[in-house]
């Protein structure tokens, strides 16, 4: 098996859920996201010598998965899936192993424009810095910060009031 | 709620949906991907040559514009314009999208071509209309057949060849966009 497998296995186990969630936010369907991420990880394994030297291997996986999804989306002639937060929450609960899914947060995330969602995913879920996020998305660092700022403002507008109402006075 | 609290709350969701595919399954699939990559050097060239020969035999450009390279000399992709106005696009390698774009435009198709799933920023999608898509692009490729006469005024095509997720051959994805000088050249 050589020296690749332990490293890749460790990488897979340590980043698979974050990658899946990141892709899920873009594609809106768990089964599709699972397929895309599994395929992207398989490609990462096949090119592990290169990918393991990437500054952000998880971002490589996500980018590969999303690029594949765009091709598939276009091949389906712009049939845009409509994310269903409730279905995602139900399915995640059924699968068990993860933490609790908050449907309100899922709804708020899925309401964001696609680019803001991508920035949130890379910056907050994959922990990429602004420069790497910009490089991954092919946009300027300033644009990343602008998108993140708008996304946080939108999330705050969606989530903060409910949370404040829940808090004991 | 501070920004940090908000971010922490959102971040907590990132492990809420577990990836359930076993690592062994991923590696098994990775082996298949790696094997497929090693084969194309010879087998792919032979298959490509055979496919090209068939394409040329079947699709020689009766109405192709004079002065253009004949399809046999284009190794990455081929554009053939038929006498009835239909245009057949075959992509074998993801190279020279600008050349493919220029060729399509020269054949009268307002076109934007990008590779690797990159979306052209200057393009705006045309409202989804499956019946119209079918009229413009006909059946399922490959190769892709474009019927320019079916394009409504003010629309163009956006082609995005790329590898399908399963590591298979190049898929020539196509969509309709609003024509504009920055997107489709006219």
Tab-separated table of N, CA and C in Angstrom, chain A residues 30-122:
chain	number	residue	atom	x	y	z
A	30	UNK	N	-28.446	15.828	-0.588
A	30	UNK	CA	-27.428	15.040	0.113
A	30	UNK	C	-26.862	13.939	-0.768
A	31	UNK	N	-27.724	13.240	-1.475
A	31	UNK	CA	-27.226	12.126	-2.291
A	31	UNK	C	-26.270	12.622	-3.368
A	32	UNK	N	-26.662	13.726	-4.010
A	32	UNK	CA	-25.783	14.298	-5.036
A	32	UNK	C	-24.463	14.744	-4.413
A	33	UNK	N	-24.567	15.409	-3.261
A	33	UNK	CA	-23.353	15.885	-2.601
A	33	UNK	C	-22.453	14.723	-2.202
A	34	UNK	N	-23.043	13.664	-1.680
A	34	UNK	CA	-22.250	12.475	-1.299
A	34	UNK	C	-21.519	11.913	-2.516
A	35	UNK	N	-22.236	11.802	-3.632
A	35	UNK	CA	-21.615	11.247	-4.847
A	35	UNK	C	-20.465	12.123	-5.315
A	36	UNK	N	-20.727	13.422	-5.353
A	36	UNK	CA	-19.711	14.348	-5.858
A	36	UNK	C	-18.465	14.349	-4.962
A	37	UNK	N	-18.712	14.367	-3.653
A	37	UNK	CA	-17.578	14.413	-2.726
A	37	UNK	C	-16.818	13.083	-2.745
A	38	UNK	N	-17.544	11.985	-2.822
A	38	UNK	CA	-16.864	10.684	-2.897
A	38	UNK	C	-15.988	10.619	-4.146
A	39	UNK	N	-16.524	11.080	-5.249
A	39	UNK	CA	-15.746	11.057	-6.486
A	39	UNK	C	-14.534	11.988	-6.387
A	40	UNK	N	-14.741	13.146	-5.786
A	40	UNK	CA	-13.626	14.084	-5.646
A	40	UNK	C	-12.538	13.511	-4.743
A	41	UNK	N	-12.941	12.840	-3.668
A	41	UNK	CA	-11.938	12.209	-2.802
A	41	UNK	C	-11.224	11.080	-3.554
A	42	UNK	N	-11.965	10.353	-4.367
A	42	UNK	CA	-11.322	9.282	-5.147
A	42	UNK	C	-10.278	9.871	-6.088
A	43	UNK	N	-10.602	10.985	-6.682
A	43	UNK	CA	-9.630	11.647	-7.562
A	43	UNK	C	-8.445	12.163	-6.750
A	44	UNK	N	-8.752	12.627	-5.544
A	44	UNK	CA	-7.653	13.077	-4.681
A	44	UNK	C	-6.727	11.909	-4.366
A	45	UNK	N	-7.299	10.750	-4.093
A	45	UNK	CA	-6.458	9.576	-3.816
A	45	UNK	C	-5.619	9.234	-5.048
A	46	UNK	N	-6.247	9.287	-6.205
A	46	UNK	CA	-5.532	8.932	-7.436
A	46	UNK	C	-4.386	9.899	-7.721
A	47	UNK	N	-4.500	11.107	-7.224
A	47	UNK	CA	-3.442	12.110	-7.447
A	47	UNK	C	-2.866	12.570	-6.104
A	48	UNK	N	-2.806	11.647	-5.166
A	48	UNK	CA	-2.505	12.044	-3.800
A	48	UNK	C	-1.134	12.703	-3.660
A	49	UNK	N	-0.195	12.270	-4.479
A	49	UNK	CA	1.135	12.876	-4.399
A	49	UNK	C	1.043	14.384	-4.669
A	50	UNK	N	0.207	14.749	-5.607
A	50	UNK	CA	0.029	16.166	-5.934
A	50	UNK	C	-0.889	16.858	-4.926
A	51	UNK	N	-2.008	16.212	-4.672
A	51	UNK	CA	-3.020	16.860	-3.821
A	51	UNK	C	-2.499	17.048	-2.397
A	52	UNK	N	-1.728	16.078	-1.912
A	52	UNK	CA	-1.232	16.196	-0.535
A	52	UNK	C	-0.278	17.380	-0.390
A	53	UNK	N	0.291	17.834	-1.503
A	53	UNK	CA	1.155	19.007	-1.451
A	53	UNK	C	0.412	20.306	-1.682
A	54	UNK	N	-0.873	20.208	-1.930
A	54	UNK	CA	-1.696	21.403	-2.142
A	54	UNK	C	-1.794	22.177	-0.826
A	55	UNK	N	-1.775	23.499	-0.899
A	55	UNK	CA	-1.869	24.259	0.361
A	55	UNK	C	-3.154	23.999	1.136
A	56	UNK	N	-4.203	23.615	0.445
A	56	UNK	CA	-5.469	23.334	1.135
A	56	UNK	C	-6.139	22.151	0.425
A	57	UNK	N	-5.748	20.930	0.769
A	57	UNK	CA	-6.292	19.762	0.069
A	57	UNK	C	-7.821	19.672	0.130
A	58	UNK	N	-8.393	20.079	1.256
A	58	UNK	CA	-9.862	20.013	1.358
A	58	UNK	C	-10.514	20.952	0.343
A	59	UNK	N	-9.887	22.104	0.142
A	59	UNK	CA	-10.425	23.027	-0.854
A	59	UNK	C	-10.310	22.425	-2.252
A	60	UNK	N	-9.239	21.680	-2.478
A	60	UNK	CA	-9.084	20.985	-3.765
A	60	UNK	C	-10.244	20.015	-3.969
A	61	UNK	N	-10.569	19.286	-2.922
A	61	UNK	CA	-11.670	18.311	-3.025
A	61	UNK	C	-12.985	19.026	-3.313
A	62	UNK	N	-13.231	20.085	-2.572
A	62	UNK	CA	-14.494	20.815	-2.749
A	62	UNK	C	-14.563	21.401	-4.154
A	63	UNK	N	-13.473	21.983	-4.576
A	63	UNK	CA	-13.456	22.592	-5.909
A	63	UNK	C	-13.695	21.529	-6.986
A	64	UNK	N	-13.050	20.385	-6.834
A	64	UNK	CA	-13.235	19.302	-7.797
A	64	UNK	C	-14.699	18.850	-7.814
A	65	UNK	N	-15.274	18.706	-6.638
A	65	UNK	CA	-16.675	18.266	-6.551
A	65	UNK	C	-17.611	19.293	-7.176
A	66	UNK	N	-17.378	20.560	-6.909
A	66	UNK	CA	-18.278	21.590	-7.434
A	66	UNK	C	-18.107	21.763	-8.936
A	67	UNK	N	-16.882	21.656	-9.422
A	67	UNK	CA	-16.678	21.730	-10.869
A	67	UNK	C	-17.410	20.593	-11.568
A	68	UNK	N	-17.320	19.418	-10.975
A	68	UNK	CA	-18.020	18.273	-11.565
A	68	UNK	C	-19.522	18.509	-11.557
A	69	UNK	N	-19.990	19.145	-10.504
A	69	UNK	CA	-21.431	19.398	-10.425
A	69	UNK	C	-21.878	20.407	-11.473
A	70	UNK	N	-21.047	21.408	-11.731
A	70	UNK	CA	-21.416	22.394	-12.749
A	70	UNK	C	-21.527	21.724	-14.107
A	71	UNK	N	-20.575	20.836	-14.406
A	71	UNK	CA	-20.636	20.137	-15.690
A	71	UNK	C	-21.903	19.304	-15.777
A	72	UNK	N	-22.194	18.610	-14.687
A	72	UNK	CA	-23.373	17.769	-14.705
A	72	UNK	C	-24.637	18.606	-14.806
A	73	UNK	N	-24.628	19.710	-14.094
A	73	UNK	CA	-25.772	20.611	-14.103
A	73	UNK	C	-26.021	21.100	-15.530
A	74	UNK	N	-24.932	21.501	-16.202
A	74	UNK	CA	-25.105	21.989	-17.556
A	74	UNK	C	-25.565	20.871	-18.480
A	75	UNK	N	-25.035	19.672	-18.238
A	75	UNK	CA	-25.441	18.572	-19.094
A	75	UNK	C	-26.925	18.285	-18.920
A	76	UNK	N	-27.401	18.540	-17.724
A	76	UNK	CA	-28.837	18.371	-17.503
A	76	UNK	C	-29.619	19.576	-18.004
A	77	UNK	N	-28.920	20.471	-18.624
A	77	UNK	CA	-29.556	21.628	-19.246
A	77	UNK	C	-30.222	22.534	-18.230
A	78	UNK	N	-29.416	22.926	-17.292
A	78	UNK	CA	-29.810	23.949	-16.343
A	78	UNK	C	-31.029	23.581	-15.504
A	79	UNK	N	-31.099	22.320	-15.159
A	79	UNK	CA	-32.116	21.943	-14.180
A	79	UNK	C	-31.518	22.244	-12.817
A	80	UNK	N	-31.943	23.326	-12.229
A	80	UNK	CA	-31.334	23.768	-10.975
A	80	UNK	C	-32.064	23.129	-9.803
A	81	UNK	N	-31.347	22.355	-8.987
A	81	UNK	CA	-32.018	21.747	-7.842
A	81	UNK	C	-32.423	22.802	-6.828
A	82	UNK	N	-33.565	22.610	-6.229
A	82	UNK	CA	-34.031	23.536	-5.201
A	82	UNK	C	-33.766	22.893	-3.842
A	83	UNK	N	-32.851	23.455	-3.078
A	83	UNK	CA	-32.515	22.852	-1.797
A	83	UNK	C	-33.731	22.800	-0.873
A	84	UNK	N	-33.850	21.719	-0.168
A	84	UNK	CA	-34.943	21.562	0.778
A	84	UNK	C	-34.335	21.374	2.171
A	85	UNK	N	-34.238	22.451	2.939
A	85	UNK	CA	-33.571	22.368	4.240
A	85	UNK	C	-34.196	21.323	5.160
A	86	UNK	N	-35.515	21.220	5.119
A	86	UNK	CA	-36.161	20.255	6.008
A	86	UNK	C	-35.744	18.833	5.652
A	87	UNK	N	-35.684	18.555	4.358
A	87	UNK	CA	-35.276	17.214	3.929
A	87	UNK	C	-33.831	16.936	4.330
A	88	UNK	N	-32.997	17.957	4.207
A	88	UNK	CA	-31.596	17.788	4.611
A	88	UNK	C	-31.520	17.482	6.095
A	89	UNK	N	-32.271	18.236	6.872
A	89	UNK	CA	-32.248	18.020	8.323
A	89	UNK	C	-32.765	16.629	8.677
A	90	UNK	N	-33.858	16.224	8.026
A	90	UNK	CA	-34.423	14.892	8.301
A	90	UNK	C	-33.428	13.803	7.955
A	91	UNK	N	-32.826	13.957	6.794
A	91	UNK	CA	-31.891	12.928	6.333
A	91	UNK	C	-30.659	12.854	7.234
A	92	UNK	N	-30.176	14.016	7.613
A	92	UNK	CA	-28.997	14.039	8.479
A	92	UNK	C	-29.314	13.386	9.823
A	93	UNK	N	-30.496	13.658	10.341
A	93	UNK	CA	-30.892	13.043	11.609
A	93	UNK	C	-31.003	11.534	11.469
A	94	UNK	N	-31.510	11.101	10.311
A	94	UNK	CA	-31.668	9.669	10.080
A	94	UNK	C	-30.313	8.978	10.005
A	95	UNK	N	-29.328	9.665	9.407
A	95	UNK	CA	-27.998	9.065	9.286
A	95	UNK	C	-27.289	8.986	10.632
A	96	UNK	N	-27.701	9.854	11.533
A	96	UNK	CA	-27.230	9.646	12.894
A	96	UNK	C	-25.929	10.290	13.305
A	97	UNK	N	-24.828	9.843	12.765
A	97	UNK	CA	-23.523	10.091	13.376
A	97	UNK	C	-23.158	11.556	13.588
A	98	UNK	N	-23.752	12.463	12.873
A	98	UNK	CA	-23.339	13.862	12.990
A	98	UNK	C	-23.944	14.543	14.193
A	99	UNK	N	-23.639	15.834	14.306
A	99	UNK	CA	-24.224	16.609	15.379
A	99	UNK	C	-25.626	17.036	14.997
A	100	UNK	N	-26.251	17.837	15.841
A	100	UNK	CA	-27.620	18.261	15.533
A	100	UNK	C	-27.670	19.251	14.365
A	101	UNK	N	-28.642	19.045	13.503
A	101	UNK	CA	-28.849	19.971	12.395
A	101	UNK	C	-29.887	20.982	12.812
A	102	UNK	N	-29.561	22.238	12.685
A	102	UNK	CA	-30.520	23.284	12.995
A	102	UNK	C	-31.149	23.749	11.689
A	103	UNK	N	-32.413	23.385	11.449
A	103	UNK	CA	-33.032	23.734	10.166
A	103	UNK	C	-33.020	25.234	9.893
A	104	UNK	N	-33.103	26.041	10.959
A	104	UNK	CA	-33.101	27.494	10.728
A	104	UNK	C	-31.769	27.956	10.161
A	105	UNK	N	-30.702	27.364	10.664
A	105	UNK	CA	-29.393	27.749	10.129
A	105	UNK	C	-29.246	27.255	8.693
A	106	UNK	N	-29.734	26.049	8.453
A	106	UNK	CA	-29.668	25.537	7.079
A	106	UNK	C	-30.452	26.444	6.142
A	107	UNK	N	-31.641	26.830	6.568
A	107	UNK	CA	-32.456	27.718	5.724
A	107	UNK	C	-31.718	29.025	5.466
A	108	UNK	N	-31.165	29.573	6.533
A	108	UNK	CA	-30.460	30.854	6.385
A	108	UNK	C	-29.271	30.717	5.440
A	109	UNK	N	-28.539	29.626	5.558
A	109	UNK	CA	-27.389	29.415	4.672
A	109	UNK	C	-27.834	29.233	3.227
A	110	UNK	N	-28.894	28.472	3.045
A	110	UNK	CA	-29.346	28.200	1.686
A	110	UNK	C	-30.006	29.417	1.037
A	111	UNK	N	-30.398	30.367	1.867
A	111	UNK	CA	-30.970	31.591	1.300
A	111	UNK	C	-29.894	32.510	0.727
A	112	UNK	N	-28.671	32.320	1.164
A	112	UNK	CA	-27.609	33.204	0.681
A	112	UNK	C	-27.412	33.021	-0.822
A	113	UNK	N	-27.039	34.080	-1.525
A	113	UNK	CA	-26.657	33.920	-2.929
A	113	UNK	C	-25.489	32.937	-3.040
A	114	UNK	N	-25.398	32.292	-4.196
A	114	UNK	CA	-24.439	31.199	-4.361
A	114	UNK	C	-23.013	31.609	-3.998
A	115	UNK	N	-22.584	32.775	-4.445
A	115	UNK	CA	-21.202	33.173	-4.199
A	115	UNK	C	-20.950	33.406	-2.715
A	116	UNK	N	-21.928	34.018	-2.047
A	116	UNK	CA	-21.772	34.225	-0.605
A	116	UNK	C	-21.698	32.886	0.122
A	117	UNK	N	-22.522	31.950	-0.337
A	117	UNK	CA	-22.511	30.618	0.282
A	117	UNK	C	-21.149	29.947	0.111
A	118	UNK	N	-20.584	30.110	-1.089
A	118	UNK	CA	-19.273	29.509	-1.340
A	118	UNK	C	-18.212	30.125	-0.430
A	119	UNK	N	-18.288	31.439	-0.298
A	119	UNK	CA	-17.302	32.114	0.556
A	119	UNK	C	-17.466	31.660	2.009
A	120	UNK	N	-18.706	31.611	2.473
A	120	UNK	CA	-18.950	31.150	3.845
A	120	UNK	C	-18.407	29.735	4.028
A	121	UNK	N	-18.668	28.893	3.050
A	121	UNK	CA	-18.243	27.491	3.167
A	121	UNK	C	-16.727	27.387	3.258
A	122	UNK	N	-16.039	28.096	2.382
A	122	UNK	CA	-14.578	27.986	2.367
A	122	UNK	C	-13.947	28.668	3.582
